[in-house]
Short mmCIF file of C-alpha atoms in Angstrom, two decimals:
data_model
loop_
_atom_site.label_atom_id
_atom_site.label_comp_id
_atom_site.label_asym_id
_atom_site.label_seq_id
_atom_site.Cartn_x
_atom_site.Cartn_y
_atom_site.Cartn_z
CA MET A 94 85.50 138.40 89.54
CA ASN A 95 82.96 137.03 87.16
CA ARG A 96 79.56 135.60 87.54
CA LEU A 97 77.59 133.07 85.70
CA THR A 98 74.28 131.39 86.16
CA THR A 99 72.54 128.56 84.43
CA LEU A 100 68.81 128.74 84.24
CA SER A 101 66.58 125.84 83.41
CA GLY A 102 63.06 126.81 82.40
CA GLN A 103 59.83 125.02 82.91
CA PHE A 104 59.03 124.54 79.24
CA SER A 105 60.83 121.28 78.44
CA HIS A 106 58.38 120.49 75.66
CA LEU A 107 59.90 123.33 73.66
CA ASN A 108 63.33 121.71 73.48
CA ASP A 109 64.18 118.66 71.42
CA ASN A 110 67.26 118.03 73.56
CA PRO A 111 66.18 118.23 77.21
CA SER A 112 69.02 118.84 79.64
CA ARG A 113 70.33 116.32 82.10
CA VAL A 114 69.27 118.53 85.00
CA ALA A 115 67.04 116.55 87.35
CA PRO A 116 63.28 117.17 87.16
CA GLY A 117 61.72 119.69 89.50
CA ASN A 118 61.10 119.07 93.17
CA SER A 119 59.55 121.01 96.02
CA ASP A 120 62.89 122.44 97.20
CA ASP A 121 63.87 123.91 93.83
CA VAL A 122 64.56 127.63 93.75
CA VAL A 123 62.36 129.11 91.05
CA ILE A 124 62.10 132.48 89.36
CA CYS A 125 58.58 133.88 89.71
CA ALA A 126 59.07 137.23 88.03
CA ALA A 127 61.89 139.18 86.39
CA LEU A 128 61.36 142.83 85.52
CA ARG A 129 63.60 145.73 84.66
CA THR A 130 63.54 149.34 83.67
CA ALA A 131 64.73 150.46 80.30
CA ILE A 132 68.49 150.98 80.12
CA THR A 133 69.37 154.56 79.21
CA LYS A 134 72.55 156.48 78.54
CA ALA A 135 74.16 158.05 81.58
CA LYS A 136 74.14 161.86 81.63
CA ARG A 137 72.09 161.99 78.42
CA GLY A 138 69.28 159.44 78.60
CA GLY A 139 65.79 159.42 80.02
CA PHE A 140 66.92 158.50 83.55
CA LYS A 141 69.68 161.09 83.84
CA ASP A 142 67.70 163.05 86.45
CA THR A 143 66.14 160.03 88.18
CA TYR A 144 67.55 158.71 91.45
CA PRO A 145 68.23 155.02 92.18
CA GLU A 146 65.62 154.83 94.93
CA ASP A 147 62.95 156.04 92.50
CA LEU A 148 63.96 153.41 89.94
CA LEU A 149 63.73 150.67 92.56
CA ALA A 150 60.47 151.91 94.05
CA ASN A 151 58.63 152.05 90.74
CA LEU A 152 60.00 148.67 89.70
CA LEU A 153 58.89 147.08 92.96
CA VAL A 154 55.38 148.47 92.54
CA ALA A 155 55.20 146.77 89.14
CA LEU A 156 56.62 143.49 90.50
CA LEU A 157 54.07 143.35 93.32
CA LYS A 158 51.23 144.17 90.94
CA LYS A 159 52.32 141.58 88.39
CA THR A 160 52.66 138.70 90.86
CA LYS A 161 49.91 139.80 93.29
CA ILE A 162 52.09 138.60 96.14
CA ASP A 163 51.38 139.88 99.64
CA PRO A 164 54.46 142.09 100.34
CA SER A 165 54.69 140.73 103.87
CA ARG A 166 55.43 137.28 102.40
CA ILE A 167 58.77 138.53 101.09
CA GLN A 168 61.38 137.64 103.69
CA ASP A 169 64.54 139.31 102.42
CA VAL A 170 65.83 141.58 99.68
CA CYS A 171 69.36 141.82 98.29
CA ILE A 172 70.30 144.64 95.91
CA GLY A 173 73.54 144.89 93.94
CA ASN A 174 75.13 148.29 93.52
CA VAL A 175 78.61 149.53 92.70
CA LEU A 176 78.80 153.29 92.62
CA GLN A 177 76.63 154.63 95.43
CA PRO A 178 78.21 155.21 98.85
CA GLY A 179 77.91 152.10 101.00
CA ALA A 180 76.88 150.05 97.95
CA GLY A 181 73.59 151.92 97.97
CA ALA A 182 72.41 150.49 101.29
CA LEU A 183 70.41 153.57 102.25
CA GLY A 184 68.90 154.15 98.81
CA SER A 185 67.99 150.48 98.41
CA ARG A 186 66.19 150.37 101.75
CA ILE A 187 64.37 153.61 100.96
CA GLY A 188 63.41 152.37 97.50
CA MET A 189 61.92 149.15 98.86
CA LEU A 190 59.90 151.03 101.47
CA MET A 191 58.69 153.57 98.92
CA GLY A 192 57.70 150.71 96.63
CA GLY A 193 55.43 149.04 99.15
CA LEU A 194 57.41 146.61 101.31
CA PRO A 195 56.56 146.71 105.01
CA VAL A 196 59.28 147.81 107.42
CA SER A 197 59.52 144.21 108.65
CA VAL A 198 61.11 143.12 105.34
CA PRO A 199 64.89 143.63 105.60
CA VAL A 200 67.17 144.81 102.82
CA ASN A 201 70.87 144.15 102.33
CA VAL A 202 73.25 145.15 99.57
CA VAL A 203 76.24 143.65 97.80
CA ASN A 204 79.05 144.99 95.62
CA ARG A 205 80.86 142.49 93.41
CA GLN A 206 81.61 145.08 90.75
CA CYS A 207 80.20 143.99 87.39
CA SER A 208 78.63 140.95 88.99
CA SER A 209 76.74 142.75 91.73
CA GLY A 210 73.24 142.20 90.42
CA LEU A 211 73.68 138.51 89.71
CA GLN A 212 75.45 138.09 93.04
CA ALA A 213 72.44 139.65 94.74
CA VAL A 214 70.19 137.09 93.05
CA ALA A 215 72.59 134.30 94.01
CA ASN A 216 72.57 135.47 97.63
CA ILE A 217 68.79 135.15 97.76
CA VAL A 218 69.00 131.75 96.07
CA ALA A 219 71.51 130.63 98.70
CA ALA A 220 69.26 131.85 101.51
CA ILE A 221 66.36 129.84 100.08
CA LYS A 222 68.47 126.73 99.53
CA SER A 223 69.80 126.91 103.09
CA GLY A 224 66.30 127.09 104.52
CA PHE A 225 66.68 130.57 105.97
CA ILE A 226 63.86 131.98 103.82
CA ASP A 227 61.27 130.77 101.31
CA VAL A 228 60.67 133.95 99.27
CA GLY A 229 62.99 136.82 98.44
CA ILE A 230 63.92 139.48 95.91
CA GLY A 231 67.31 139.90 94.27
CA GLY A 232 68.25 142.65 91.89
CA GLY A 233 70.34 145.68 91.22
CA VAL A 234 70.30 149.37 90.51
CA GLU A 235 72.75 151.85 89.14
CA SER A 236 72.66 155.51 88.24
CA MET A 237 75.87 156.36 86.49
CA SER A 238 74.40 159.80 85.93
CA GLN A 239 74.14 160.53 89.64
CA PHE A 240 77.16 158.49 90.78
CA ASP A 241 79.96 158.10 88.24
CA MET A 242 83.05 155.91 88.46
CA MET A 243 85.43 158.84 88.78
CA ARG A 244 84.35 159.27 92.40
CA THR A 245 84.76 155.68 93.51
CA LEU A 246 88.51 155.38 94.03
CA ASN A 247 91.28 157.71 95.14
CA PRO A 248 94.68 155.99 94.72
CA GLU A 249 96.16 158.39 97.25
CA LYS A 250 94.07 156.71 99.94
CA LEU A 251 95.48 153.24 99.24
CA SER A 252 98.35 151.62 101.07
CA GLU A 253 101.73 152.25 99.46
CA LYS A 254 102.30 148.49 99.56
CA VAL A 255 99.61 148.07 96.90
CA PHE A 256 102.00 149.52 94.34
CA GLU A 257 104.72 147.06 95.35
CA ASP A 258 102.52 144.05 94.57
CA GLU A 259 101.99 143.32 90.87
CA GLN A 260 98.52 141.78 91.11
CA GLY A 261 97.37 144.36 93.64
CA ARG A 262 98.65 147.14 91.41
CA ASN A 263 96.93 145.60 88.40
CA CYS A 264 93.57 145.97 90.14
CA LEU A 265 93.92 149.70 89.48
CA ILE A 266 94.23 149.34 85.70
CA PRO A 267 91.31 151.13 83.99
CA MET A 268 88.94 148.70 82.34
CA GLY A 269 89.56 150.13 78.90
CA LEU A 270 93.22 149.24 79.20
CA THR A 271 92.37 145.72 80.34
CA SER A 272 90.43 145.45 77.08
CA GLU A 273 93.53 146.49 75.19
CA ASN A 274 95.53 143.91 77.15
CA VAL A 275 93.12 141.15 76.11
CA ALA A 276 93.26 142.19 72.46
CA GLU A 277 97.06 142.28 72.46
CA LYS A 278 97.61 139.10 74.47
CA TYR A 279 95.19 136.97 72.45
CA GLY A 280 95.55 138.59 69.04
CA ILE A 281 92.01 139.98 68.78
CA SER A 282 91.93 142.27 65.74
CA ARG A 283 90.14 145.59 65.47
CA GLU A 284 88.10 144.14 62.61
CA ALA A 285 86.87 141.22 64.74
CA GLN A 286 85.86 143.60 67.53
CA ASP A 287 83.98 145.92 65.20
CA GLN A 288 82.23 142.98 63.56
CA LEU A 289 80.97 141.70 66.90
CA ALA A 290 79.83 145.21 67.83
CA LYS A 291 77.89 145.55 64.58
CA GLU A 292 76.19 142.20 65.09
CA SER A 293 75.28 143.09 68.67
CA HIS A 294 73.60 146.32 67.55
CA ASP A 295 71.84 144.58 64.68
CA LYS A 296 70.41 141.89 66.95
CA CYS A 297 69.23 144.41 69.52
CA VAL A 298 67.55 146.62 66.92
CA LYS A 299 65.78 143.58 65.47
CA ALA A 300 64.65 142.45 68.92
CA GLN A 301 63.28 145.92 69.64
CA GLU A 302 61.41 145.98 66.35
CA GLN A 303 59.89 142.58 67.18
CA GLY A 304 58.83 143.80 70.62
CA LEU A 305 60.87 141.18 72.46
CA PHE A 306 61.71 143.47 75.38
CA LYS A 307 58.20 144.74 76.08
CA GLU A 308 57.29 142.10 78.65
CA GLU A 309 60.42 142.66 80.71
CA ILE A 310 60.58 146.47 80.65
CA VAL A 311 58.43 148.46 83.06
CA PRO A 312 57.58 151.89 81.57
CA LEU A 313 58.34 154.71 84.00
CA ASN A 314 57.05 158.28 84.12
CA VAL A 315 60.01 160.47 85.04
CA LYS A 316 61.04 164.10 84.89
CA VAL A 317 64.02 165.32 82.89
CA LYS A 318 65.67 168.71 82.69
CA ASP A 319 66.91 170.29 79.48
CA ALA A 320 70.10 172.34 79.15
CA ASP A 321 68.28 175.40 80.50
CA GLY A 322 66.99 173.55 83.55
CA VAL A 323 63.42 173.39 82.26
CA GLU A 324 61.73 170.25 83.54
CA LYS A 325 59.29 168.07 81.65
CA GLU A 326 57.69 164.68 82.20
CA ILE A 327 58.39 161.78 79.84
CA ILE A 328 57.73 158.04 79.66
CA VAL A 329 60.85 155.87 79.47
CA ASP A 330 60.01 152.45 78.08
CA ARG A 331 62.78 151.69 75.61
CA ASP A 332 66.52 151.00 75.78
CA ASP A 333 68.43 153.74 73.99
CA GLY A 334 71.78 152.09 73.30
CA ALA A 335 71.14 150.24 70.05
CA ARG A 336 72.17 152.07 66.90
CA LYS A 337 70.27 151.21 63.75
CA ALA A 338 72.24 150.64 60.54
CA THR A 339 75.57 150.31 62.34
CA THR A 340 78.24 149.29 59.84
CA VAL A 341 81.76 147.94 60.24
CA ALA A 342 82.94 150.71 57.92
CA ASN A 343 81.55 153.40 60.21
CA LEU A 344 82.92 151.70 63.31
CA ALA A 345 86.35 151.53 61.68
CA LYS A 346 86.44 155.34 61.48
CA LEU A 347 86.35 155.74 65.28
CA LYS A 348 89.57 156.56 67.08
CA PRO A 349 90.93 154.35 69.89
CA ALA A 350 89.51 155.46 73.23
CA PHE A 351 92.18 154.37 75.68
CA GLN A 352 95.57 154.31 73.98
CA ALA A 353 96.81 155.88 70.77
CA ASN A 354 97.59 152.64 68.97
CA GLY A 355 94.79 150.63 70.55
CA THR A 356 91.79 148.82 69.10
CA THR A 357 89.16 149.55 71.76
CA THR A 358 86.82 152.36 70.72
CA ALA A 359 83.56 153.91 71.81
CA GLY A 360 81.92 151.84 69.09
CA ASN A 361 83.09 148.42 70.28
CA SER A 362 82.67 149.12 73.99
CA SER A 363 79.50 149.21 76.06
CA GLN A 364 78.05 152.53 77.12
CA VAL A 365 77.65 153.86 80.66
CA SER A 366 74.01 153.58 81.68
CA ASP A 367 71.25 153.97 84.24
CA GLY A 368 68.69 151.34 85.14
CA ALA A 369 67.40 148.76 87.59
CA ALA A 370 66.12 145.20 87.69
CA LEU A 371 64.38 142.92 90.20
CA VAL A 372 63.83 139.17 90.35
CA LEU A 373 61.30 137.47 92.62
CA LEU A 374 62.58 134.06 93.76
CA ALA A 375 60.96 131.38 95.86
CA ARG A 376 61.16 127.79 96.95
CA ARG A 377 58.97 125.85 94.53
CA SER A 378 56.68 124.62 97.30
CA ALA A 379 56.21 128.19 98.53
CA ALA A 380 55.58 129.48 95.01
CA GLU A 381 52.90 126.85 94.47
CA LYS A 382 51.31 127.56 97.85
CA LEU A 383 51.19 131.30 97.12
CA ARG A 384 50.07 130.65 93.53
CA LEU A 385 53.00 132.54 92.09
CA PRO A 386 53.97 132.11 88.45
CA ILE A 387 56.97 129.86 87.83
CA LEU A 388 59.08 131.04 84.90
CA ALA A 389 62.28 129.09 85.41
CA ARG A 390 64.35 127.03 87.81
CA PHE A 391 67.65 128.40 89.09
CA VAL A 392 70.10 125.55 88.59
CA ALA A 393 73.67 126.62 89.26
CA PHE A 394 75.95 129.55 89.99
CA THR A 395 79.69 129.98 90.27
CA VAL A 396 82.22 132.77 90.58
CA VAL A 397 85.80 132.48 89.33
CA GLY A 398 88.65 134.96 89.62
CA VAL A 399 90.98 135.83 86.73
CA PRO A 400 94.08 138.06 86.46
CA PRO A 401 92.92 141.67 86.97
CA ASP A 402 94.89 142.98 83.99
CA ILE A 403 92.75 140.83 81.64
CA MET A 404 89.60 140.78 83.75
CA GLY A 405 87.19 140.48 80.82
CA ILE A 406 88.06 136.85 80.07
CA GLY A 407 86.11 135.62 83.09
CA PRO A 408 83.28 133.91 81.19
CA ALA A 409 85.79 131.67 79.42
CA VAL A 410 86.77 130.31 82.83
CA ALA A 411 83.46 130.47 84.68
CA ILE A 412 81.30 128.79 82.04
CA PRO A 413 83.21 125.48 82.03
CA ALA A 414 83.26 125.55 85.84
CA VAL A 415 79.52 125.96 86.22
CA LEU A 416 78.78 123.43 83.49
CA GLU A 417 80.77 120.87 85.41
CA GLN A 418 78.94 121.83 88.60
CA ALA A 419 75.57 121.32 86.91
CA ASN A 420 76.63 118.19 85.01
CA LEU A 421 75.89 119.87 81.69
CA SER A 422 77.79 120.33 78.44
CA MET A 423 78.04 123.26 76.06
CA ASP A 424 75.61 121.46 73.75
CA ASP A 425 72.96 121.45 76.50
CA ILE A 426 72.82 125.25 76.52
CA ASP A 427 70.52 127.02 74.07
CA ILE A 428 71.31 130.66 74.85
CA PHE A 429 74.54 132.24 76.08
CA GLU A 430 74.08 135.74 77.52
CA LEU A 431 77.75 136.67 77.39
CA ASN A 432 79.14 139.87 78.84
CA GLU A 433 80.10 142.40 76.17
CA ALA A 434 81.67 145.12 78.27
CA PHE A 435 84.23 145.26 75.49
CA ALA A 436 84.14 143.46 72.18
CA SER A 437 87.73 142.28 72.69
CA GLN A 438 86.90 140.09 75.66
CA ALA A 439 83.67 138.88 74.09
CA VAL A 440 85.46 137.80 70.91
CA TYR A 441 88.05 135.96 72.98
CA CYS A 442 85.45 134.14 75.09
CA VAL A 443 83.39 133.13 72.07
CA LYS A 444 86.45 131.68 70.36
CA LYS A 445 87.78 130.01 73.49
CA LEU A 446 84.45 128.32 74.23
CA ASN A 447 83.47 127.79 70.59
CA ILE A 448 80.01 129.28 71.17
CA PRO A 449 77.83 128.97 68.04
CA LYS A 450 76.90 132.36 66.65
CA GLU A 451 73.18 131.56 66.69
CA LYS A 452 73.32 130.92 70.45
CA LEU A 453 75.24 134.08 71.37
CA ASN A 454 73.29 137.01 72.83
CA PRO A 455 70.34 136.58 70.45
CA LYS A 456 68.83 139.89 71.54
CA GLY A 457 72.15 141.71 71.36
CA LYS A 458 71.67 143.49 74.68
CA PRO A 459 75.08 143.45 76.38
CA LEU A 460 77.21 145.73 74.19
CA THR A 461 74.29 147.95 73.24
CA SER A 462 73.24 148.57 76.83
CA CYS A 463 76.09 149.19 79.14
CA THR A 464 77.88 147.24 81.69
CA PRO A 465 76.55 148.02 85.09
CA ASP A 466 75.87 144.76 86.58
CA SER A 467 74.63 146.29 89.55
CA PHE A 468 71.40 146.66 88.00
CA LEU A 469 71.14 143.01 87.41
CA MET A 470 71.55 142.67 84.32
CA LEU A 471 76.04 147.45 87.75
CA GLY A 472 74.26 146.10 90.52
CA ARG A 473 71.45 142.95 83.88
CA GLY A 474 72.34 141.73 85.79
CA GLY A 475 70.59 142.25 85.99
CA ILE A 476 71.13 144.79 84.50
CA LYS A 477 75.23 146.49 81.31
CA CYS A 478 77.96 150.27 81.40
CA CYS A 479 81.58 150.82 81.63
CA ASN A 480 82.09 148.30 84.35
CA GLU A 481 78.70 147.02 85.08
CA ASP A 482 75.85 145.38 83.38
CA VAL A 483 72.19 145.07 84.05
CA VAL A 484 72.16 141.37 84.33
CA LEU A 485 68.56 140.96 84.30
CA PHE A 486 67.18 138.69 81.71
CA TYR A 487 63.69 137.54 80.95
CA ILE A 488 62.73 133.99 80.12
CA ASN A 489 59.42 133.28 78.49
CA LYS A 490 57.79 130.59 76.41
CA ARG A 491 59.45 131.82 73.25
CA GLU A 492 62.91 131.13 74.61
CA ALA A 493 64.87 127.99 75.19
CA ILE A 494 65.10 125.95 78.33
CA ASN A 495 68.73 126.30 79.26
CA HIS A 496 70.12 129.80 79.55
CA PHE A 497 73.52 131.08 80.62
CA GLN A 498 74.07 134.51 82.08
CA SER A 499 77.71 135.39 82.34
CA ASP A 500 79.64 138.51 83.17
#
């Protein structure tokens, strides 16, 4: 399954081509804050010894401090998670309590694989739109250091009938092989994949050098252990996936990672990562009453299924669907945050949708981060790692009005 959101910001004076989305009204669902941790390499990065509940707790503390909202005003929380037992229900509840929410604020979790974080945000949006709540938090968390994908599925515990059904059986294909399927089916060359990977790293490095992630990343003090078990305290405030001076020539030297004659490598695939992200959402009238900042308006959301053996092509199907839902065209969108779990599927989607290069992932984040979506950008979202992506994004006055997030 794939997820996609369209976001319309509040800064229409910054865009020469305002969208056709209707002007704001009191029942709009608005984004009041969007924060994330840095995204670090699983097993090797700064969060390798940090637990999901600690990531969430520290992030919530920062969110409450930034918005100055009374925690008791928050009526529900939904957290996306893929790899923890029970979709991280226990850890998410603990993290929210440790971070300062009163016991009266409930927490629920959701697992939609790579779309878990965005789905969590969408669930809160739906609750606000339906009138069930006025203020809520959506987000995601994933520690692929503490909970890796190897533990999530045992084929021996599946019904034998699964293997008699082609589509059911295809759900068990490793993601790396689905990337190879996309490349073979749609003629995506190794060179095209490596070129996209290089550009993604270049854009992310440039964005880091310009300080474009500083406002969205919450620095965390954590403890890490070295190979001898010696513990020390460090500050993690920077994504560690971008590689400076990445070249197509160097990428071309890497061996295929999933099949001997394949084109998917460690260099044109996203890394496995740890991280978390949270988004504070509210009905516009409630946000104004509580004097909360309004960063953007949540306009539309849709989920579309695709064949599991080529699962990465989802954005090519979901984007047209949500554009139709929102009565928008491709030309109305200024930024496309396209999933880059694998360069093969990203290249296909870009070509299929004819996305202008200047509008594609301007900060480079997807392929350089990971693909957990639970953290909103596994859970970019909010938060991005072998199957997930921190689907959290940050919209500020420097960025365009209409923004797509797709995974």
